[in-house]
Amino acid sequence: MEKIFLISAMIMNIETAEVTPKYQQLIYFYTRPNCENYLQQNYTSLYNGLQLHLDVTNDKSTIQSMSCIGLTDEDLKELDLDIYDEDDDTIST
């Protein structure tokens, strides 16, 4: 079963201590090494961009970690992630 690799951030809600994943859907990869290399090279920008998003939306959650996660088409459908939408600007490698 083929997987698509996305950058995933684990976000902790400070009020409830609940940890949930948040996926970067605009960038996806066909191999884990490509995803990990991109994440390593762009970690600061990705972290700061997500933190800015949280700040602008008045979300007091904290970023616990960021990593690459492999998801199948079935996983993407279950999570209601539509990375194949042709109307969006996406980057794939």
PDB file of N, CA and C in Angstrom:
ATOM      1  N   MET A   1       0.839  -1.166   0.000  1.00  0.00           N
ATOM      2  CA  MET A   1       0.000   0.000   0.000  1.00  0.00           C
ATOM      3  C   MET A   1       0.890   1.236   0.000  1.00  0.00           C
ATOM      4  N   GLU A   2       0.733   2.089  -1.010  1.00  0.00           N
ATOM      5  CA  GLU A   2       1.558   3.280  -1.149  1.00  0.00           C
ATOM      6  C   GLU A   2       1.175   4.336  -0.118  1.00  0.00           C
ATOM      7  N   LYS A   3       2.191   5.036   0.369  1.00  0.00           N
ATOM      8  CA  LYS A   3       1.965   6.081   1.364  1.00  0.00           C
ATOM      9  C   LYS A   3       2.411   7.429   0.827  1.00  0.00           C
ATOM     10  N   ILE A   4       1.758   8.452   1.332  1.00  0.00           N
ATOM     11  CA  ILE A   4       2.140   9.835   1.113  1.00  0.00           C
ATOM     12  C   ILE A   4       2.654  10.332   2.460  1.00  0.00           C
ATOM     13  N   PHE A   5       3.749  11.071   2.453  1.00  0.00           N
ATOM     14  CA  PHE A   5       4.336  11.548   3.701  1.00  0.00           C
ATOM     15  C   PHE A   5       4.041  13.032   3.882  1.00  0.00           C
ATOM     16  N   LEU A   6       3.496  13.367   5.035  1.00  0.00           N
ATOM     17  CA  LEU A   6       3.154  14.736   5.385  1.00  0.00           C
ATOM     18  C   LEU A   6       3.931  15.157   6.625  1.00  0.00           C
ATOM     19  N   ILE A   7       4.121  16.452   6.759  1.00  0.00           N
ATOM     20  CA  ILE A   7       4.713  16.979   7.983  1.00  0.00           C
ATOM     21  C   ILE A   7       3.580  17.122   8.986  1.00  0.00           C
ATOM     22  N   SER A   8       3.800  16.573  10.150  1.00  0.00           N
ATOM     23  CA  SER A   8       2.790  16.585  11.202  1.00  0.00           C
ATOM     24  C   SER A   8       3.360  17.259  12.442  1.00  0.00           C
ATOM     25  N   ALA A   9       2.552  18.124  13.033  1.00  0.00           N
ATOM     26  CA  ALA A   9       2.941  18.771  14.284  1.00  0.00           C
ATOM     27  C   ALA A   9       2.009  18.280  15.376  1.00  0.00           C
ATOM     28  N   MET A  10       2.566  17.943  16.506  1.00  0.00           N
ATOM     29  CA  MET A  10       1.750  17.570  17.661  1.00  0.00           C
ATOM     30  C   MET A  10       1.521  18.836  18.474  1.00  0.00           C
ATOM     31  N   ILE A  11       0.243  19.176  18.637  1.00  0.00           N
ATOM     32  CA  ILE A  11      -0.151  20.417  19.300  1.00  0.00           C
ATOM     33  C   ILE A  11      -0.838  20.069  20.623  1.00  0.00           C
ATOM     34  N   MET A  12      -0.399  20.706  21.710  1.00  0.00           N
ATOM     35  CA  MET A  12      -1.020  20.454  23.006  1.00  0.00           C
ATOM     36  C   MET A  12      -1.871  21.649  23.424  1.00  0.00           C
ATOM     37  N   ASN A  13      -3.139  21.361  23.700  1.00  0.00           N
ATOM     38  CA  ASN A  13      -4.043  22.372  24.233  1.00  0.00           C
ATOM     39  C   ASN A  13      -3.672  22.576  25.695  1.00  0.00           C
ATOM     40  N   ILE A  14      -3.266  23.791  26.033  1.00  0.00           N
ATOM     41  CA  ILE A  14      -2.790  24.074  27.394  1.00  0.00           C
ATOM     42  C   ILE A  14      -3.894  23.887  28.430  1.00  0.00           C
ATOM     43  N   GLU A  15      -5.122  24.220  28.076  1.00  0.00           N
ATOM     44  CA  GLU A  15      -6.226  24.138  29.032  1.00  0.00           C
ATOM     45  C   GLU A  15      -6.629  22.702  29.354  1.00  0.00           C
ATOM     46  N   THR A  16      -6.601  21.817  28.344  1.00  0.00           N
ATOM     47  CA  THR A  16      -7.066  20.445  28.552  1.00  0.00           C
ATOM     48  C   THR A  16      -5.943  19.418  28.590  1.00  0.00           C
ATOM     49  N   ALA A  17      -4.743  19.823  28.210  1.00  0.00           N
ATOM     50  CA  ALA A  17      -3.578  18.934  28.087  1.00  0.00           C
ATOM     51  C   ALA A  17      -3.777  17.864  27.019  1.00  0.00           C
ATOM     52  N   GLU A  18      -4.745  18.059  26.137  1.00  0.00           N
ATOM     53  CA  GLU A  18      -4.994  17.128  25.040  1.00  0.00           C
ATOM     54  C   GLU A  18      -4.013  17.417  23.904  1.00  0.00           C
ATOM     55  N   VAL A  19      -3.402  16.356  23.369  1.00  0.00           N
ATOM     56  CA  VAL A  19      -2.445  16.493  22.275  1.00  0.00           C
ATOM     57  C   VAL A  19      -3.100  15.973  21.000  1.00  0.00           C
ATOM     58  N   THR A  20      -3.071  16.800  19.953  1.00  0.00           N
ATOM     59  CA  THR A  20      -3.668  16.412  18.679  1.00  0.00           C
ATOM     60  C   THR A  20      -2.688  16.736  17.548  1.00  0.00           C
ATOM     61  N   PRO A  21      -2.747  15.961  16.455  1.00  0.00           N
ATOM     62  CA  PRO A  21      -1.878  16.247  15.319  1.00  0.00           C
ATOM     63  C   PRO A  21      -2.469  17.328  14.428  1.00  0.00           C
ATOM     64  N   LYS A  22      -1.604  18.090  13.796  1.00  0.00           N
ATOM     65  CA  LYS A  22      -1.994  19.069  12.781  1.00  0.00           C
ATOM     66  C   LYS A  22      -1.076  18.795  11.595  1.00  0.00           C
ATOM     67  N   TYR A  23      -1.663  18.676  10.414  1.00  0.00           N
ATOM     68  CA  TYR A  23      -0.907  18.291   9.227  1.00  0.00           C
ATOM     69  C   TYR A  23      -0.697  19.469   8.289  1.00  0.00           C
ATOM     70  N   GLN A  24       0.510  19.574   7.738  1.00  0.00           N
ATOM     71  CA  GLN A  24       0.804  20.541   6.688  1.00  0.00           C
ATOM     72  C   GLN A  24       0.360  19.888   5.382  1.00  0.00           C
ATOM     73  N   GLN A  25      -0.783  20.315   4.853  1.00  0.00           N
ATOM     74  CA  GLN A  25      -1.369  19.667   3.692  1.00  0.00           C
ATOM     75  C   GLN A  25      -0.905  20.240   2.362  1.00  0.00           C
ATOM     76  N   LEU A  26      -0.202  21.360   2.385  1.00  0.00           N
ATOM     77  CA  LEU A  26       0.225  21.975   1.139  1.00  0.00           C
ATOM     78  C   LEU A  26       1.525  21.391   0.597  1.00  0.00           C
ATOM     79  N   ILE A  27       2.212  20.617   1.425  1.00  0.00           N
ATOM     80  CA  ILE A  27       3.471  20.007   1.014  1.00  0.00           C
ATOM     81  C   ILE A  27       3.394  18.522   1.350  1.00  0.00           C
ATOM     82  N   TYR A  28       3.622  17.674   0.345  1.00  0.00           N
ATOM     83  CA  TYR A  28       3.645  16.248   0.626  1.00  0.00           C
ATOM     84  C   TYR A  28       4.758  15.584  -0.167  1.00  0.00           C
ATOM     85  N   PHE A  29       5.127  14.387   0.281  1.00  0.00           N
ATOM     86  CA  PHE A  29       6.291  13.695  -0.253  1.00  0.00           C
ATOM     87  C   PHE A  29       5.946  12.249  -0.544  1.00  0.00           C
ATOM     88  N   TYR A  30       6.666  11.670  -1.504  1.00  0.00           N
ATOM     89  CA  TYR A  30       6.456  10.267  -1.846  1.00  0.00           C
ATOM     90  C   TYR A  30       7.408   9.346  -1.097  1.00  0.00           C
ATOM     91  N   THR A  31       8.437   9.929  -0.470  1.00  0.00           N
ATOM     92  CA  THR A  31       9.361   9.107   0.319  1.00  0.00           C
ATOM     93  C   THR A  31       9.618   9.779   1.666  1.00  0.00           C
ATOM     94  N   ARG A  32       9.858   8.961   2.692  1.00  0.00           N
ATOM     95  CA  ARG A  32      10.149   9.487   4.022  1.00  0.00           C
ATOM     96  C   ARG A  32      11.453  10.293   4.044  1.00  0.00           C
ATOM     97  N   PRO A  33      12.524   9.828   3.389  1.00  0.00           N
ATOM     98  CA  PRO A  33      13.758  10.624   3.423  1.00  0.00           C
ATOM     99  C   PRO A  33      13.579  12.036   2.845  1.00  0.00           C
ATOM    100  N   ASN A  34      12.796  12.181   1.778  1.00  0.00           N
ATOM    101  CA  ASN A  34      12.555  13.517   1.227  1.00  0.00           C
ATOM    102  C   ASN A  34      11.815  14.387   2.235  1.00  0.00           C
ATOM    103  N   CYS A  35      10.842  13.815   2.899  1.00  0.00           N
ATOM    104  CA  CYS A  35      10.076  14.543   3.910  1.00  0.00           C
ATOM    105  C   CYS A  35      10.987  14.959   5.062  1.00  0.00           C
ATOM    106  N   GLU A  36      11.778  14.031   5.557  1.00  0.00           N
ATOM    107  CA  GLU A  36      12.655  14.323   6.691  1.00  0.00           C
ATOM    108  C   GLU A  36      13.711  15.364   6.339  1.00  0.00           C
ATOM    109  N   ASN A  37      14.255  15.291   5.126  1.00  0.00           N
ATOM    110  CA  ASN A  37      15.232  16.299   4.694  1.00  0.00           C
ATOM    111  C   ASN A  37      14.596  17.678   4.626  1.00  0.00           C
ATOM    112  N   TYR A  38      13.399  17.760   4.066  1.00  0.00           N
ATOM    113  CA  TYR A  38      12.703  19.038   3.972  1.00  0.00           C
ATOM    114  C   TYR A  38      12.415  19.589   5.364  1.00  0.00           C
ATOM    115  N   LEU A  39      11.930  18.729   6.240  1.00  0.00           N
ATOM    116  CA  LEU A  39      11.619  19.159   7.607  1.00  0.00           C
ATOM    117  C   LEU A  39      12.876  19.660   8.311  1.00  0.00           C
ATOM    118  N   GLN A  40      13.975  18.935   8.174  1.00  0.00           N
ATOM    119  CA  GLN A  40      15.226  19.342   8.822  1.00  0.00           C
ATOM    120  C   GLN A  40      15.720  20.689   8.285  1.00  0.00           C
ATOM    121  N   GLN A  41      15.650  20.872   6.983  1.00  0.00           N
ATOM    122  CA  GLN A  41      16.152  22.102   6.370  1.00  0.00           C
ATOM    123  C   GLN A  41      15.240  23.307   6.617  1.00  0.00           C
ATOM    124  N   ASN A  42      13.962  23.058   6.864  1.00  0.00           N
ATOM    125  CA  ASN A  42      13.000  24.147   6.991  1.00  0.00           C
ATOM    126  C   ASN A  42      12.304  24.169   8.341  1.00  0.00           C
ATOM    127  N   TYR A  43      12.872  23.508   9.334  1.00  0.00           N
ATOM    128  CA  TYR A  43      12.223  23.360  10.636  1.00  0.00           C
ATOM    129  C   TYR A  43      11.841  24.711  11.249  1.00  0.00           C
ATOM    130  N   THR A  44      12.772  25.634  11.277  1.00  0.00           N
ATOM    131  CA  THR A  44      12.515  26.926  11.912  1.00  0.00           C
ATOM    132  C   THR A  44      11.376  27.667  11.219  1.00  0.00           C
ATOM    133  N   SER A  45      11.380  27.698   9.899  1.00  0.00           N
ATOM    134  CA  SER A  45      10.317  28.379   9.159  1.00  0.00           C
ATOM    135  C   SER A  45       8.963  27.702   9.382  1.00  0.00           C
ATOM    136  N   LEU A  46       8.943  26.377   9.350  1.00  0.00           N
ATOM    137  CA  LEU A  46       7.693  25.649   9.572  1.00  0.00           C
ATOM    138  C   LEU A  46       7.179  25.875  10.990  1.00  0.00           C
ATOM    139  N   TYR A  47       8.062  25.813  11.965  1.00  0.00           N
ATOM    140  CA  TYR A  47       7.686  26.021  13.365  1.00  0.00           C
ATOM    141  C   TYR A  47       7.147  27.442  13.568  1.00  0.00           C
ATOM    142  N   ASN A  48       7.896  28.427  13.077  1.00  0.00           N
ATOM    143  CA  ASN A  48       7.480  29.823  13.242  1.00  0.00           C
ATOM    144  C   ASN A  48       6.171  30.113  12.511  1.00  0.00           C
ATOM    145  N   GLY A  49       5.994  29.534  11.328  1.00  0.00           N
ATOM    146  CA  GLY A  49       4.751  29.723  10.581  1.00  0.00           C
ATOM    147  C   GLY A  49       3.559  29.145  11.308  1.00  0.00           C
ATOM    148  N   LEU A  50       3.724  27.956  11.887  1.00  0.00           N
ATOM    149  CA  LEU A  50       2.640  27.346  12.653  1.00  0.00           C
ATOM    150  C   LEU A  50       2.365  28.149  13.923  1.00  0.00           C
ATOM    151  N   GLN A  51       3.411  28.595  14.582  1.00  0.00           N
ATOM    152  CA  GLN A  51       3.220  29.397  15.793  1.00  0.00           C
ATOM    153  C   GLN A  51       2.498  30.701  15.464  1.00  0.00           C
ATOM    154  N   LEU A  52       2.845  31.319  14.345  1.00  0.00           N
ATOM    155  CA  LEU A  52       2.168  32.545  13.912  1.00  0.00           C
ATOM    156  C   LEU A  52       0.686  32.274  13.661  1.00  0.00           C
ATOM    157  N   HIS A  53       0.395  31.142  13.006  1.00  0.00           N
ATOM    158  CA  HIS A  53      -1.003  30.762  12.772  1.00  0.00           C
ATOM    159  C   HIS A  53      -1.752  30.597  14.095  1.00  0.00           C
ATOM    160  N   LEU A  54      -1.131  29.929  15.043  1.00  0.00           N
ATOM    161  CA  LEU A  54      -1.769  29.744  16.353  1.00  0.00           C
ATOM    162  C   LEU A  54      -2.000  31.095  17.032  1.00  0.00           C
ATOM    163  N   ASP A  55      -1.026  31.978  16.962  1.00  0.00           N
ATOM    164  CA  ASP A  55      -1.144  33.301  17.583  1.00  0.00           C
ATOM    165  C   ASP A  55      -2.256  34.125  16.940  1.00  0.00           C
ATOM    166  N   VAL A  56      -2.304  34.143  15.609  1.00  0.00           N
ATOM    167  CA  VAL A  56      -3.296  34.938  14.887  1.00  0.00           C
ATOM    168  C   VAL A  56      -4.717  34.446  15.175  1.00  0.00           C
ATOM    169  N   THR A  57      -4.861  33.139  15.352  1.00  0.00           N
ATOM    170  CA  THR A  57      -6.190  32.579  15.628  1.00  0.00           C
ATOM    171  C   THR A  57      -6.487  32.533  17.128  1.00  0.00           C
ATOM    172  N   ASN A  58      -5.634  33.179  17.924  1.00  0.00           N
ATOM    173  CA  ASN A  58      -5.795  33.207  19.393  1.00  0.00           C
ATOM    174  C   ASN A  58      -5.864  31.814  20.009  1.00  0.00           C
ATOM    175  N   ASP A  59      -5.159  30.886  19.403  1.00  0.00           N
ATOM    176  CA  ASP A  59      -5.076  29.518  19.920  1.00  0.00           C
ATOM    177  C   ASP A  59      -3.883  29.466  20.872  1.00  0.00           C
ATOM    178  N   LYS A  60      -4.132  29.151  22.118  1.00  0.00           N
ATOM    179  CA  LYS A  60      -3.078  29.141  23.141  1.00  0.00           C
ATOM    180  C   LYS A  60      -2.346  27.798  23.239  1.00  0.00           C
ATOM    181  N   SER A  61      -2.563  26.940  22.251  1.00  0.00           N
ATOM    182  CA  SER A  61      -1.895  25.639  22.242  1.00  0.00           C
ATOM    183  C   SER A  61      -0.399  25.812  22.019  1.00  0.00           C
ATOM    184  N   THR A  62       0.362  24.799  22.387  1.00  0.00           N
ATOM    185  CA  THR A  62       1.808  24.821  22.180  1.00  0.00           C
ATOM    186  C   THR A  62       2.216  23.700  21.234  1.00  0.00           C
ATOM    187  N   ILE A  63       3.260  23.951  20.474  1.00  0.00           N
ATOM    188  CA  ILE A  63       3.794  22.951  19.557  1.00  0.00           C
ATOM    189  C   ILE A  63       4.720  22.038  20.352  1.00  0.00           C
ATOM    190  N   GLN A  64       4.397  20.758  20.391  1.00  0.00           N
ATOM    191  CA  GLN A  64       5.203  19.793  21.136  1.00  0.00           C
ATOM    192  C   GLN A  64       6.318  19.198  20.285  1.00  0.00           C
ATOM    193  N   SER A  65       6.002  18.897  19.018  1.00  0.00           N
ATOM    194  CA  SER A  65       6.996  18.307  18.134  1.00  0.00           C
ATOM    195  C   SER A  65       6.508  18.375  16.694  1.00  0.00           C
ATOM    196  N   MET A  66       7.442  18.183  15.774  1.00  0.00           N
ATOM    197  CA  MET A  66       7.100  18.083  14.355  1.00  0.00           C
ATOM    198  C   MET A  66       7.870  16.899  13.781  1.00  0.00           C
ATOM    199  N   SER A  67       7.194  16.142  12.916  1.00  0.00           N
ATOM    200  CA  SER A  67       7.826  14.981  12.307  1.00  0.00           C
ATOM    201  C   SER A  67       7.128  14.658  10.995  1.00  0.00           C
ATOM    202  N   CYS A  68       7.622  13.640  10.312  1.00  0.00           N
ATOM    203  CA  CYS A  68       7.006  13.165   9.085  1.00  0.00           C
ATOM    204  C   CYS A  68       6.161  11.938   9.402  1.00  0.00           C
ATOM    205  N   ILE A  69       4.999  11.881   8.783  1.00  0.00           N
ATOM    206  CA  ILE A  69       4.107  10.751   9.002  1.00  0.00           C
ATOM    207  C   ILE A  69       3.641  10.224   7.654  1.00  0.00           C
ATOM    208  N   GLY A  70       3.645   8.904   7.508  1.00  0.00           N
ATOM    209  CA  GLY A  70       3.190   8.267   6.283  1.00  0.00           C
ATOM    210  C   GLY A  70       1.726   7.894   6.396  1.00  0.00           C
ATOM    211  N   LEU A  71       0.939   8.322   5.412  1.00  0.00           N
ATOM    212  CA  LEU A  71      -0.490   8.035   5.400  1.00  0.00           C
ATOM    213  C   LEU A  71      -0.891   7.406   4.074  1.00  0.00           C
ATOM    214  N   THR A  72      -1.766   6.421   4.138  1.00  0.00           N
ATOM    215  CA  THR A  72      -2.306   5.809   2.926  1.00  0.00           C
ATOM    216  C   THR A  72      -3.490   6.632   2.435  1.00  0.00           C
ATOM    217  N   ASP A  73      -3.980   6.318   1.248  1.00  0.00           N
ATOM    218  CA  ASP A  73      -5.167   7.008   0.728  1.00  0.00           C
ATOM    219  C   ASP A  73      -6.340   6.841   1.679  1.00  0.00           C
ATOM    220  N   GLU A  74      -6.457   5.662   2.254  1.00  0.00           N
ATOM    221  CA  GLU A  74      -7.542   5.406   3.211  1.00  0.00           C
ATOM    222  C   GLU A  74      -7.394   6.290   4.449  1.00  0.00           C
ATOM    223  N   ASP A  75      -6.170   6.419   4.953  1.00  0.00           N
ATOM    224  CA  ASP A  75      -5.916   7.300   6.106  1.00  0.00           C
ATOM    225  C   ASP A  75      -6.296   8.743   5.782  1.00  0.00           C
ATOM    226  N   LEU A  76      -5.913   9.191   4.577  1.00  0.00           N
ATOM    227  CA  LEU A  76      -6.220  10.561   4.171  1.00  0.00           C
ATOM    228  C   LEU A  76      -7.722  10.799   4.139  1.00  0.00           C
ATOM    229  N   LYS A  77      -8.460   9.819   3.638  1.00  0.00           N
ATOM    230  CA  LYS A  77      -9.924   9.947   3.590  1.00  0.00           C
ATOM    231  C   LYS A  77     -10.526   9.962   4.988  1.00  0.00           C
ATOM    232  N   GLU A  78     -10.035   9.094   5.870  1.00  0.00           N
ATOM    233  CA  GLU A  78     -10.543   9.047   7.247  1.00  0.00           C
ATOM    234  C   GLU A  78     -10.294  10.366   7.977  1.00  0.00           C
ATOM    235  N   LEU A  79      -9.150  10.984   7.712  1.00  0.00           N
ATOM    236  CA  LEU A  79      -8.802  12.250   8.355  1.00  0.00           C
ATOM    237  C   LEU A  79      -9.388  13.455   7.621  1.00  0.00           C
ATOM    238  N   ASP A  80     -10.066  13.180   6.515  1.00  0.00           N
ATOM    239  CA  ASP A  80     -10.668  14.220   5.687  1.00  0.00           C
ATOM    240  C   ASP A  80      -9.611  15.197   5.171  1.00  0.00           C
ATOM    241  N   LEU A  81      -8.454  14.648   4.785  1.00  0.00           N
ATOM    242  CA  LEU A  81      -7.383  15.442   4.197  1.00  0.00           C
ATOM    243  C   LEU A  81      -7.449  15.265   2.687  1.00  0.00           C
ATOM    244  N   ASP A  82      -7.542  16.339   1.961  1.00  0.00           N
ATOM    245  CA  ASP A  82      -7.656  16.271   0.513  1.00  0.00           C
ATOM    246  C   ASP A  82      -6.438  16.913  -0.123  1.00  0.00           C
ATOM    247  N   ILE A  83      -5.325  16.196  -0.106  1.00  0.00           N
ATOM    248  CA  ILE A  83      -4.094  16.765  -0.650  1.00  0.00           C
ATOM    249  C   ILE A  83      -4.063  16.722  -2.166  1.00  0.00           C
ATOM    250  N   TYR A  84      -4.976  15.989  -2.782  1.00  0.00           N
ATOM    251  CA  TYR A  84      -4.973  15.856  -4.233  1.00  0.00           C
ATOM    252  C   TYR A  84      -5.868  16.875  -4.920  1.00  0.00           C
ATOM    253  N   ASP A  85      -6.423  17.814  -4.184  1.00  0.00           N
ATOM    254  CA  ASP A  85      -7.306  18.822  -4.757  1.00  0.00           C
ATOM    255  C   ASP A  85      -6.501  19.666  -5.742  1.00  0.00           C
ATOM    256  N   GLU A  86      -6.896  19.637  -6.998  1.00  0.00           N
ATOM    257  CA  GLU A  86      -6.151  20.328  -8.054  1.00  0.00           C
ATOM    258  C   GLU A  86      -6.250  21.851  -7.950  1.00  0.00           C
ATOM    259  N   ASP A  87      -7.217  22.384  -7.209  1.00  0.00           N
ATOM    260  CA  ASP A  87      -7.370  23.826  -7.090  1.00  0.00           C
ATOM    261  C   ASP A  87      -6.360  24.437  -6.125  1.00  0.00           C
ATOM    262  N   ASP A  88      -5.783  23.652  -5.261  1.00  0.00           N
ATOM    263  CA  ASP A  88      -4.825  24.150  -4.279  1.00  0.00           C
ATOM    264  C   ASP A  88      -3.422  24.175  -4.858  1.00  0.00           C
ATOM    265  N   ASP A  89      -2.625  25.093  -4.363  1.00  0.00           N
ATOM    266  CA  ASP A  89      -1.216  25.125  -4.713  1.00  0.00           C
ATOM    267  C   ASP A  89      -0.489  24.186  -3.773  1.00  0.00           C
ATOM    268  N   THR A  90       0.021  23.078  -4.293  1.00  0.00           N
ATOM    269  CA  THR A  90       0.727  22.116  -3.454  1.00  0.00           C
ATOM    270  C   THR A  90       2.108  21.859  -4.028  1.00  0.00           C
ATOM    271  N   ILE A  91       2.979  21.394  -3.169  1.00  0.00           N
ATOM    272  CA  ILE A  91       4.319  20.998  -3.573  1.00  0.00           C
ATOM    273  C   ILE A  91       4.447  19.523  -3.255  1.00  0.00           C
ATOM    274  N   SER A  92       4.871  18.743  -4.242  1.00  0.00           N
ATOM    275  CA  SER A  92       5.098  17.328  -3.988  1.00  0.00           C
ATOM    276  C   SER A  92       6.480  16.955  -4.493  1.00  0.00           C
ATOM    277  N   THR A  93       7.128  16.040  -3.772  1.00  0.00           N
ATOM    278  CA  THR A  93       8.446  15.574  -4.208  1.00  0.00           C
ATOM    279  C   THR A  93       8.513  14.081  -4.047  1.00  0.00           C
TER     280      THR A  93
END
